[in-house]
Coordinates of C-alpha atoms in Angstrom, one line a residue:
M1004 CA 95.7 171.2 48.4
D1005 CA 93.0 170.2 45.8
E1006 CA 91.1 166.9 45.8
Y1007 CA 93.2 165.5 42.9
S1008 CA 96.4 166.1 44.9
V1009 CA 95.0 164.5 48.0
K1010 CA 94.0 161.3 46.0
W1011 CA 97.5 161.2 44.4
L1012 CA 99.3 161.5 47.7
F1013 CA 97.1 158.8 49.2
F1014 CA 97.9 156.5 46.2
I1015 CA 101.7 157.1 46.7
L1016 CA 101.4 156.3 50.5
T1017 CA 99.5 153.1 49.7
I1018 CA 102.2 152.0 47.2
Y1019 CA 104.9 152.8 49.8
L1020 CA 103.3 150.8 52.5
A1021 CA 102.7 147.9 50.2
F1022 CA 106.3 147.9 49.1
S1023 CA 107.4 148.1 52.7
L1024 CA 105.3 145.1 53.6
V1025 CA 106.9 143.1 50.8
L1026 CA 110.4 144.0 52.0
C1027 CA 109.4 143.0 55.5
S1028 CA 108.1 139.7 54.3
Q1029 CA 111.4 139.1 52.5
T1030 CA 113.6 139.6 55.6
P1031 CA 115.1 136.6 57.3
S1032 CA 113.1 134.8 60.0
T1033 CA 114.0 135.6 63.6
K1034 CA 116.8 133.5 64.9
K1035 CA 116.4 131.8 68.3
T1036 CA 118.5 129.3 70.2
Y1037 CA 118.3 125.6 69.6
I1038 CA 120.0 122.7 71.5
V1039 CA 121.3 120.3 68.9
Q1040 CA 122.3 116.8 69.9
M1041 CA 124.9 115.2 67.7
D1042 CA 126.0 111.5 67.3
K1043 CA 129.8 112.1 67.8
T1044 CA 130.6 108.7 66.3
S1045 CA 129.2 109.9 62.9
M1046 CA 131.9 112.6 62.5
P1047 CA 133.7 112.1 59.2
Q1048 CA 137.5 111.7 59.5
S1049 CA 138.1 114.7 57.4
F1050 CA 137.2 117.0 60.4
S1051 CA 139.9 117.6 63.1
S1052 CA 137.4 118.4 65.9
H1053 CA 133.7 118.0 66.6
L1054 CA 133.3 121.8 66.7
E1055 CA 134.7 122.0 63.2
W1056 CA 132.1 119.4 62.1
Y1057 CA 129.2 121.2 63.9
S1058 CA 130.3 124.5 62.2
S1059 CA 130.1 122.8 58.8
K1060 CA 126.6 121.5 59.6
V1061 CA 125.3 125.0 60.6
K1062 CA 127.0 126.5 57.4
S1063 CA 125.2 124.0 55.2
V1064 CA 121.7 125.2 56.2
V1065 CA 122.3 129.0 56.2
S1066 CA 121.3 131.0 53.2
E1067 CA 123.7 131.6 50.3
Q1068 CA 123.7 135.3 51.0
E1069 CA 124.7 134.9 54.6
K1070 CA 127.1 132.0 53.8
H1071 CA 129.2 134.3 51.6
G1072 CA 128.8 137.3 53.8
D1073 CA 131.6 138.8 55.9
D1074 CA 130.6 136.9 59.1
G1075 CA 129.4 133.6 57.5
N1076 CA 128.2 131.4 60.3
K1077 CA 130.5 132.9 62.9
G1078 CA 128.8 133.5 66.2
R1079 CA 126.0 131.1 65.3
I1080 CA 127.3 128.4 67.6
I1081 CA 126.9 129.6 71.2
Y1082 CA 128.2 126.6 73.1
N1083 CA 129.9 123.2 72.3
Y1084 CA 128.7 120.3 74.5
E1085 CA 131.3 117.5 74.9
T1086 CA 130.9 115.8 78.2
A1087 CA 127.7 113.9 79.1
F1088 CA 125.9 115.5 76.2
H1089 CA 127.4 115.9 72.7
G1090 CA 126.2 118.6 70.5
M1091 CA 125.8 122.4 70.4
A1092 CA 123.7 125.3 71.2
A1093 CA 123.2 127.4 68.0
Q1094 CA 121.3 130.4 66.7
L1095 CA 119.0 129.2 63.9
T1096 CA 115.8 130.2 62.2
E1097 CA 112.9 127.7 62.3
E1098 CA 113.6 126.8 58.7
E1099 CA 117.2 126.2 59.3
A1100 CA 116.5 124.0 62.3
E1101 CA 114.2 121.9 60.2
K1102 CA 116.8 121.4 57.5
L1103 CA 119.5 120.6 60.1
E1104 CA 117.3 118.0 61.8
E1105 CA 117.2 116.0 58.5
Q1106 CA 121.0 115.7 58.2
D1107 CA 123.1 112.7 59.1
G1108 CA 124.6 112.8 62.5
V1109 CA 121.9 115.0 64.0
M1110 CA 120.0 113.0 66.6
A1111 CA 117.6 115.7 67.9
I1112 CA 117.0 119.4 68.0
F1113 CA 115.1 121.2 70.8
P1114 CA 114.2 124.8 71.0
E1115 CA 115.6 126.6 74.1
T1116 CA 113.1 126.7 76.9
I1117 CA 113.2 128.5 80.3
C1118 CA 112.8 126.1 83.2
Q1119 CA 111.5 127.3 86.6
L1120 CA 113.4 126.4 89.7
H1121 CA 111.8 123.8 91.9
T1122 CA 114.1 123.4 94.8
T1123 CA 114.3 124.6 98.4
R1124 CA 115.2 128.1 97.3
S1125 CA 112.5 128.4 94.6
P1126 CA 109.7 131.0 95.2
K1127 CA 107.0 128.7 96.7
F1128 CA 109.4 127.4 99.4
L1129 CA 110.4 131.0 100.1
G1130 CA 106.7 131.8 100.6
L1131 CA 106.2 133.6 97.3
E1132 CA 102.8 132.0 96.8
R1133 CA 100.8 134.0 94.2
E1134 CA 97.1 134.7 94.7
D1135 CA 96.3 136.7 91.5
S1136 CA 92.9 138.2 91.4
S1137 CA 91.6 141.4 89.8
N1138 CA 88.0 141.5 91.0
S1139 CA 86.2 142.3 94.3
S1140 CA 87.4 139.0 95.7
S1141 CA 91.0 140.1 95.8
P1142 CA 92.4 140.0 99.3
D1143 CA 92.9 143.2 101.2
P1144 CA 96.7 144.1 100.8
S1145 CA 96.9 144.9 104.5
S1146 CA 95.6 141.3 105.4
L1147 CA 98.7 140.0 103.5
C1148 CA 100.9 142.5 105.3
L1149 CA 102.4 143.8 102.1
E1150 CA 105.0 146.5 102.2
G1151 CA 103.4 149.9 102.9
T1152 CA 100.0 148.6 103.7
L1153 CA 100.0 148.7 107.5
D1154 CA 99.1 151.8 109.6
P1155 CA 101.7 152.3 112.4
V1156 CA 99.0 153.9 114.4
K1157 CA 96.8 150.8 114.3
V1158 CA 99.4 148.1 114.6
G1159 CA 102.0 149.8 116.9
G1160 CA 102.6 147.6 120.0
K1161 CA 100.2 144.9 118.8
I1162 CA 100.3 141.3 117.5
V1163 CA 99.3 141.4 113.8
I1164 CA 97.4 138.6 111.9
C1165 CA 98.9 138.2 108.4
D1166 CA 97.7 135.9 105.7
R1167 CA 100.2 133.9 103.6
G1168 CA 100.5 134.8 99.9
I1169 CA 102.1 137.2 97.4
S1170 CA 105.2 138.1 99.5
P1171 CA 107.7 135.9 101.4
R1172 CA 106.6 134.8 104.9
V1173 CA 109.6 136.3 106.6
Q1174 CA 109.1 139.6 104.8
K1175 CA 105.6 139.9 106.3
G1176 CA 107.2 139.9 109.7
Q1177 CA 109.6 142.6 108.6
V1178 CA 106.7 144.8 107.5
V1179 CA 105.0 144.2 110.8
K1180 CA 108.1 145.1 112.7
E1181 CA 108.8 148.2 110.7
A1182 CA 105.2 149.4 111.4
G1183 CA 105.8 149.0 115.1
G1184 CA 104.1 145.6 115.7
I1185 CA 105.5 143.4 118.4
G1186 CA 104.5 140.0 117.0
M1187 CA 102.8 138.2 114.1
I1188 CA 100.4 135.4 113.6
L1189 CA 100.9 133.9 110.1
T1190 CA 97.8 132.2 109.0
N1191 CA 97.5 129.8 106.1
T1192 CA 94.8 130.2 103.4
A1193 CA 93.0 127.5 101.5
A1194 CA 95.9 127.3 99.1
N1195 CA 98.2 126.1 102.1
G1196 CA 95.7 124.1 104.1
E1197 CA 97.1 122.9 107.4
E1198 CA 100.7 122.5 106.5
L1199 CA 103.1 124.5 108.7
V1200 CA 106.6 125.5 107.7
A1201 CA 109.2 127.1 110.1
D1202 CA 110.9 130.4 109.3
C1203 CA 113.6 132.5 110.8
H1204 CA 111.4 135.6 111.6
L1205 CA 112.7 139.0 112.7
L1206 CA 110.1 139.2 115.5
P1207 CA 108.1 136.8 117.6
A1208 CA 105.8 134.9 115.2
V1209 CA 103.7 131.8 115.0
A1210 CA 102.4 129.9 112.0
I1211 CA 99.0 128.3 112.1
G1212 CA 96.8 126.3 109.7
E1213 CA 93.8 127.6 107.8
M1214 CA 91.3 126.2 110.3
H1215 CA 92.9 127.8 113.4
G1216 CA 93.5 130.9 111.4
K1217 CA 89.7 131.3 110.8
A1218 CA 89.0 130.8 114.5
I1219 CA 91.5 133.4 115.6
K1220 CA 90.2 136.0 113.1
H1221 CA 86.7 135.4 114.3
Y1222 CA 87.8 135.9 117.9
A1223 CA 89.7 139.1 117.0
L1224 CA 86.8 140.5 115.1
T1225 CA 84.1 139.8 117.7
N1226 CA 86.0 140.9 120.8
R1227 CA 87.0 144.6 121.2
N1228 CA 89.7 143.8 123.8
A1229 CA 91.0 140.7 122.2
T1230 CA 94.4 139.6 123.5
A1231 CA 97.1 137.1 122.5
T1232 CA 100.3 135.7 124.0
L1233 CA 103.1 134.2 121.9
A1234 CA 105.3 131.9 124.0
F1235 CA 108.1 129.5 123.1
I1236 CA 107.6 126.4 125.1
G1237 CA 110.4 124.3 123.6
T1238 CA 110.5 121.6 120.9
K1239 CA 107.6 119.2 121.0
L1240 CA 108.2 115.6 120.2
G1241 CA 105.8 112.8 119.2
I1242 CA 103.7 115.0 116.9
R1243 CA 100.6 113.2 115.6
P1244 CA 99.8 112.4 112.9
S1245 CA 103.3 112.0 111.5
P1246 CA 104.7 111.9 108.8
V1247 CA 102.4 113.7 106.4
V1248 CA 102.9 114.4 102.7
A1249 CA 104.1 118.0 102.2
A1250 CA 101.7 120.3 100.4
F1251 CA 104.5 121.3 98.0
S1252 CA 105.5 117.7 97.3
S1253 CA 105.7 116.7 93.6
R1254 CA 102.5 114.9 92.6
G1255 CA 101.6 112.2 90.1
P1256 CA 100.4 110.8 87.9
N1257 CA 103.1 110.5 85.3
F1258 CA 101.1 111.6 82.3
L1259 CA 104.0 110.7 79.8
T1260 CA 103.7 107.0 80.8
L1261 CA 100.9 106.2 83.3
E1262 CA 102.5 102.7 83.7
I1263 CA 105.4 104.2 85.7
L1264 CA 104.4 105.5 89.1
K1265 CA 105.2 109.1 90.1
P1266 CA 106.6 109.8 92.7
D1267 CA 108.7 106.7 93.7
I1268 CA 108.9 107.5 97.4
V1269 CA 108.7 110.3 100.0
A1270 CA 111.3 111.3 102.6
P1271 CA 111.7 113.9 105.3
G1272 CA 111.8 117.4 103.8
V1273 CA 110.0 119.8 106.0
D1274 CA 111.6 121.9 108.8
I1275 CA 115.0 120.2 108.5
L1276 CA 118.0 121.4 110.5
A1277 CA 120.6 122.1 107.7
A1278 CA 124.0 123.6 107.3
W1279 CA 123.9 127.3 106.2
T1280 CA 126.2 129.7 104.6
G1281 CA 127.7 132.6 106.6
D1282 CA 127.4 134.9 103.6
L1283 CA 123.6 135.2 103.9
S1284 CA 121.2 135.8 106.8
P1285 CA 118.9 132.9 107.8
S1286 CA 115.9 134.8 106.4
S1287 CA 117.7 135.9 103.2
L1288 CA 116.5 139.4 103.8
P1289 CA 119.0 142.2 103.2
T1290 CA 117.8 144.0 106.4
D1291 CA 118.6 140.8 108.5
H1292 CA 122.2 141.1 109.8
R1293 CA 122.1 137.8 111.7
R1294 CA 124.6 135.1 110.7
V1295 CA 124.3 131.4 111.7
K1296 CA 125.9 128.1 110.8
F1297 CA 122.6 126.2 110.7
N1298 CA 119.1 126.9 109.5
I1299 CA 115.6 125.4 109.3
L1300 CA 114.9 124.5 105.6
S1301 CA 112.1 122.8 103.7
G1302 CA 111.8 121.4 100.2
T1303 CA 113.0 118.8 97.7
S1304 CA 116.6 119.9 98.5
M1305 CA 116.1 118.6 102.0
S1306 CA 114.4 115.3 101.2
C1307 CA 117.0 114.4 98.5
P1308 CA 120.0 114.2 100.9
H1309 CA 118.0 111.8 103.1
V1310 CA 117.5 109.5 100.2
S1311 CA 121.0 109.9 98.9
G1312 CA 122.5 109.1 102.3
I1313 CA 120.4 106.0 102.7
A1314 CA 121.3 104.9 99.2
A1315 CA 125.0 105.3 100.1
L1316 CA 124.4 103.1 103.2
L1317 CA 122.8 100.4 101.0
K1318 CA 125.7 100.5 98.5
A1319 CA 128.1 100.1 101.4
R1320 CA 126.2 97.1 102.7
H1321 CA 125.5 95.6 99.3
P1322 CA 128.2 96.8 96.9
E1323 CA 127.1 94.4 94.2
W1324 CA 123.6 95.9 94.0
S1325 CA 122.6 98.0 90.9
P1326 CA 120.9 101.3 91.2
A1327 CA 117.6 99.6 90.3
A1328 CA 118.1 97.1 93.1
M1329 CA 118.7 99.9 95.6
K1330 CA 115.6 101.7 94.4
S1331 CA 113.6 98.5 94.7
A1332 CA 114.8 98.0 98.3
L1333 CA 113.8 101.6 99.2
M1334 CA 110.4 101.3 97.6
T1335 CA 109.3 97.8 98.7
T1336 CA 110.1 98.4 102.3
A1337 CA 108.5 101.9 102.6
Y1338 CA 105.6 102.3 104.9
V1339 CA 102.2 103.8 104.1
H1340 CA 100.8 104.4 107.7
D1341 CA 101.5 107.2 110.2
N1342 CA 102.1 107.0 114.0
N1343 CA 98.4 106.9 114.5
K1344 CA 98.3 103.6 112.5
G1345 CA 96.2 105.4 109.9
P1346 CA 97.0 105.9 106.3
L1347 CA 99.5 108.7 105.4
K1348 CA 97.8 112.1 105.0
D1349 CA 98.2 114.9 102.5
A1350 CA 99.1 118.1 104.3
S1351 CA 97.3 120.2 101.7
T1352 CA 94.0 118.6 102.2
A1353 CA 94.3 116.6 105.5
A1354 CA 92.8 113.7 103.5
P1355 CA 94.5 110.3 103.2
S1356 CA 97.2 110.4 100.5
T1357 CA 97.4 108.0 97.6
P1358 CA 100.4 106.6 95.6
F1359 CA 100.1 109.7 93.4
E1360 CA 101.1 111.7 96.4
H1361 CA 103.4 109.4 98.4
G1362 CA 104.5 106.8 95.8
A1363 CA 105.4 103.5 97.4
G1364 CA 105.4 105.2 100.8
H1365 CA 107.8 106.8 103.3
I1366 CA 111.3 105.7 103.2
N1367 CA 112.4 103.2 105.9
P1368 CA 116.2 102.8 106.0
L1369 CA 116.4 99.9 108.5
K1370 CA 114.0 97.8 106.5
A1371 CA 115.7 98.7 103.2
I1372 CA 118.9 97.1 104.4
D1373 CA 117.3 93.7 104.3
P1374 CA 114.4 93.8 101.8
G1375 CA 114.2 90.0 101.2
L1376 CA 113.4 90.4 97.5
I1377 CA 114.4 93.0 94.9
Y1378 CA 113.1 93.9 91.4
D1379 CA 116.3 94.4 89.3
I1380 CA 116.5 96.2 86.0
D1381 CA 119.5 96.4 83.7
P1382 CA 120.2 99.0 81.0
Q1383 CA 118.8 96.8 78.2
D1384 CA 115.6 96.5 80.1
Y1385 CA 115.2 100.3 80.2
F1386 CA 115.9 100.4 76.5
E1387 CA 113.3 97.8 75.9
F1388 CA 110.9 100.0 77.8
L1389 CA 111.7 102.9 75.5
C1390 CA 111.0 100.6 72.6
T1391 CA 107.3 100.4 73.8
Q1392 CA 107.0 104.2 73.7
S1393 CA 106.5 104.6 69.9
L1394 CA 109.8 106.4 69.4
T1395 CA 111.6 106.7 66.1
P1396 CA 115.1 105.1 65.6
I1397 CA 116.6 108.6 65.8
Q1398 CA 114.8 109.3 69.1
L1399 CA 115.9 105.9 70.5
K1400 CA 119.5 106.7 69.6
V1401 CA 119.3 109.8 71.9
F1402 CA 119.0 107.4 74.8
S1403 CA 121.7 105.0 73.7
K1404 CA 125.4 105.8 73.9
H1405 CA 126.2 102.7 71.7
S1406 CA 124.7 102.6 68.3
N1407 CA 124.7 98.7 68.4
R1408 CA 121.9 98.7 71.0
S1409 CA 118.6 97.6 69.4
C1410 CA 115.0 96.7 70.4
H1411 CA 114.5 92.9 71.1
H1412 CA 110.8 93.6 71.9
S1413 CA 111.1 91.6 75.1
L1414 CA 108.4 93.8 76.8
A1415 CA 104.8 93.4 75.6
T1416 CA 103.7 96.6 77.2
P1417 CA 105.3 99.5 79.2
G1418 CA 103.8 97.9 82.3
D1419 CA 106.1 94.9 81.9
L1420 CA 109.2 96.9 82.9
N1421 CA 110.4 95.2 86.1
Y1422 CA 109.5 98.1 88.3
P1423 CA 108.8 97.8 92.1
A1424 CA 105.4 99.5 91.5
I1425 CA 102.5 98.1 89.4
S1426 CA 100.4 100.6 87.4
V1427 CA 97.9 99.2 84.8
V1428 CA 95.9 101.2 82.3
F1429 CA 92.8 99.9 80.7
S1430 CA 92.0 101.5 77.4
D1431 CA 88.4 102.0 76.4
N1432 CA 88.3 98.7 74.6
S1433 CA 90.2 96.4 76.9
S1434 CA 89.0 94.4 79.9
T1435 CA 91.9 92.1 80.7
L1436 CA 95.6 92.9 81.2
T1437 CA 98.5 90.8 82.4
I1438 CA 101.8 92.1 83.6
H1439 CA 105.0 90.2 84.5
R1440 CA 107.6 90.6 87.2
T1441 CA 110.8 88.9 88.3
V1442 CA 112.1 89.0 91.8
T1443 CA 115.6 88.2 93.0
N1444 CA 116.2 86.6 96.4
V1445 CA 118.6 88.6 98.5
G1446 CA 117.5 87.1 101.8
P1447 CA 118.1 83.6 103.2
P1448 CA 118.9 81.0 100.5
I1449 CA 115.9 78.7 101.5
S1450 CA 112.9 81.0 101.4
K1451 CA 109.2 80.6 100.8
Y1452 CA 107.0 83.6 100.0
H1453 CA 103.2 83.8 99.9
V1454 CA 101.3 86.6 98.1
A1455 CA 98.5 88.9 99.3
V1456 CA 96.7 91.4 97.2
S1457 CA 94.3 94.2 98.1
P1458 CA 90.7 93.9 96.9
F1459 CA 89.5 96.3 94.3
K1460 CA 86.0 97.5 93.4
G1461 CA 86.5 97.7 89.7
A1462 CA 88.7 94.7 89.0
T1463 CA 89.6 91.1 89.9
V1464 CA 93.3 90.5 90.5
K1465 CA 94.9 87.1 90.1
V1466 CA 98.6 86.3 90.9
E1467 CA 100.3 83.2 89.4
P1468 CA 102.0 81.4 91.1
Q1469 CA 100.8 82.4 94.5
T1470 CA 103.9 80.9 96.2
L1471 CA 107.6 81.5 95.4
N1472 CA 110.0 78.8 96.6
F1473 CA 113.7 79.9 96.6
T1474 CA 116.5 77.4 97.0
S1475 CA 119.5 79.7 96.7
R1476 CA 120.6 83.3 97.2
N1477 CA 120.3 85.6 94.2
Q1478 CA 117.9 83.1 92.6
K1479 CA 115.4 84.7 90.3
L1480 CA 111.7 83.7 90.0
S1481 CA 108.9 85.2 88.0
Y1482 CA 105.2 85.7 88.5
R1483 CA 102.4 87.3 86.5
V1484 CA 99.5 89.4 87.6
T1485 CA 96.2 89.3 85.6
F1486 CA 93.7 92.2 86.0
I1487 CA 90.1 91.6 84.9
T1488 CA 87.7 94.5 84.9
K1489 CA 84.4 94.0 86.8
Y1490 CA 83.2 97.6 86.8
R1491 CA 85.0 100.4 85.1
Q1492 CA 85.8 103.2 87.7
T1493 CA 85.8 106.9 86.8
I1494 CA 88.8 107.5 89.1
P1495 CA 91.9 105.4 89.6
E1496 CA 91.9 102.7 92.3
F1497 CA 94.8 102.1 94.7
G1498 CA 96.0 99.0 96.6
G1499 CA 99.0 96.8 97.0
L1500 CA 100.7 93.4 96.4
V1501 CA 102.8 92.0 99.2
W1502 CA 105.1 88.9 99.2
K1503 CA 105.6 87.6 102.8
D1504 CA 107.9 85.0 104.2
G1505 CA 107.2 85.5 107.9
V1506 CA 110.1 88.0 108.2
H1507 CA 110.0 90.2 105.2
K1508 CA 107.1 92.1 103.6
V1509 CA 107.9 93.0 100.0
R1510 CA 105.2 95.5 99.0
S1511 CA 104.5 96.9 95.6
P1512 CA 101.8 99.7 95.2
I1513 CA 99.1 98.9 92.7
I1514 CA 97.3 101.6 90.6
I1515 CA 94.5 100.7 88.2
T1516 CA 93.3 103.4 85.8
W1517 CA 90.4 103.1 83.3
F1518 CA 90.1 105.3 80.2
L1519 CA 86.4 105.7 79.7
P1520 CA 84.9 105.5 76.2
I1521 CA 84.6 108.9 74.5

């Protein structure tokens, strides 16, 4: 082939590629799933069903070519929501979604997202802690007792030390057993700290914290004839300190709205004796053929039943109470000290926990039955709180089932929501903040409460009035708390406000956060 022919062929290929790119650029955008929330009250009477209305909405935003095609908009609507949530799941392009969002009756559109499980059966609670590393600091696979990493000649007839991480805890025991080991010492790493979680192992095993794990490893490495004995000595009661905040517990702060404390409260959720299905082994491993009616479980799924049960008891004792009243009773009577009379500790660090870890404290059902005072909130109060969040009218309508609900602007700031916790946020140009609270007397009709407030390094706290005199049951009285900055702190400060009448202690945690000038 001569030089002219080569150049001509190159020119033709260039034109072909350019034409192909033009065609590609003209192809429709990729469709993906969107969740579309609709205002069902806006459906015109000309439609016989909401699904028919939704279908017309989708058809109005698709291209003319597709609209007149064989399939039209069939198959675009994946699901029709018609119970607690009204709307549809539909396949749309990004451009179509933008057009649809502008139409009447469409309240909000959200792209489909994949949410990770965060319950008792989620990976972390099963021991699937990841420790990703691709450099020389990567842990030795055999130290993690991963499948295929143990030499039967070395571990046969021995107790094996295994680090937590990568694989489930019970699976490590299975690996040890299959390699001929007779027992396992499961040691925490820095990621797990000193928190211990019980498991249904397939061989004798013991779980230990990071500190003891380092000591045992040192002993094993420095003694050629190191020995160990694993013995079950029964259930030990009166563990100290107790309770502690679980390492896996959901933490604050609430970055969406710092004025609302996260979490509200903590409850028992580690090593809980719980009912268990007979269709699955207690270890959940396919090689485990044991079947039991009860199991030892840990996680949010274990703490939630405790709170739900106590809430049911409160509702039985006080059927007239609102959900907010019950939450208030649970939060204001919670305790923040362990059985050593010290502050609650964080199991992941062994350091004292803060309201960002334990919320208002550990749940106390006996005290919650008779809280003395409650902070009540009605639906309009919650809506007024949303009105402080700079939401558009359409966004506000998402949270209101009735279109006639509107903002009365009764809350000056988000912190004025009548919440049982107090969280104030100083912007970089503010030095004084005042929040308001209203309490309802659910104790003796004639009651007198005095206030006590924790001292803070960075702010002066003033409560007015300092005494609340009730003359009847269910009477409401209000007070205000003024915070004046003395020294701006680089980290949040924590404390509490307590109303006392000699019998009841109604405690609200206080969190003060300063935004430093940029």
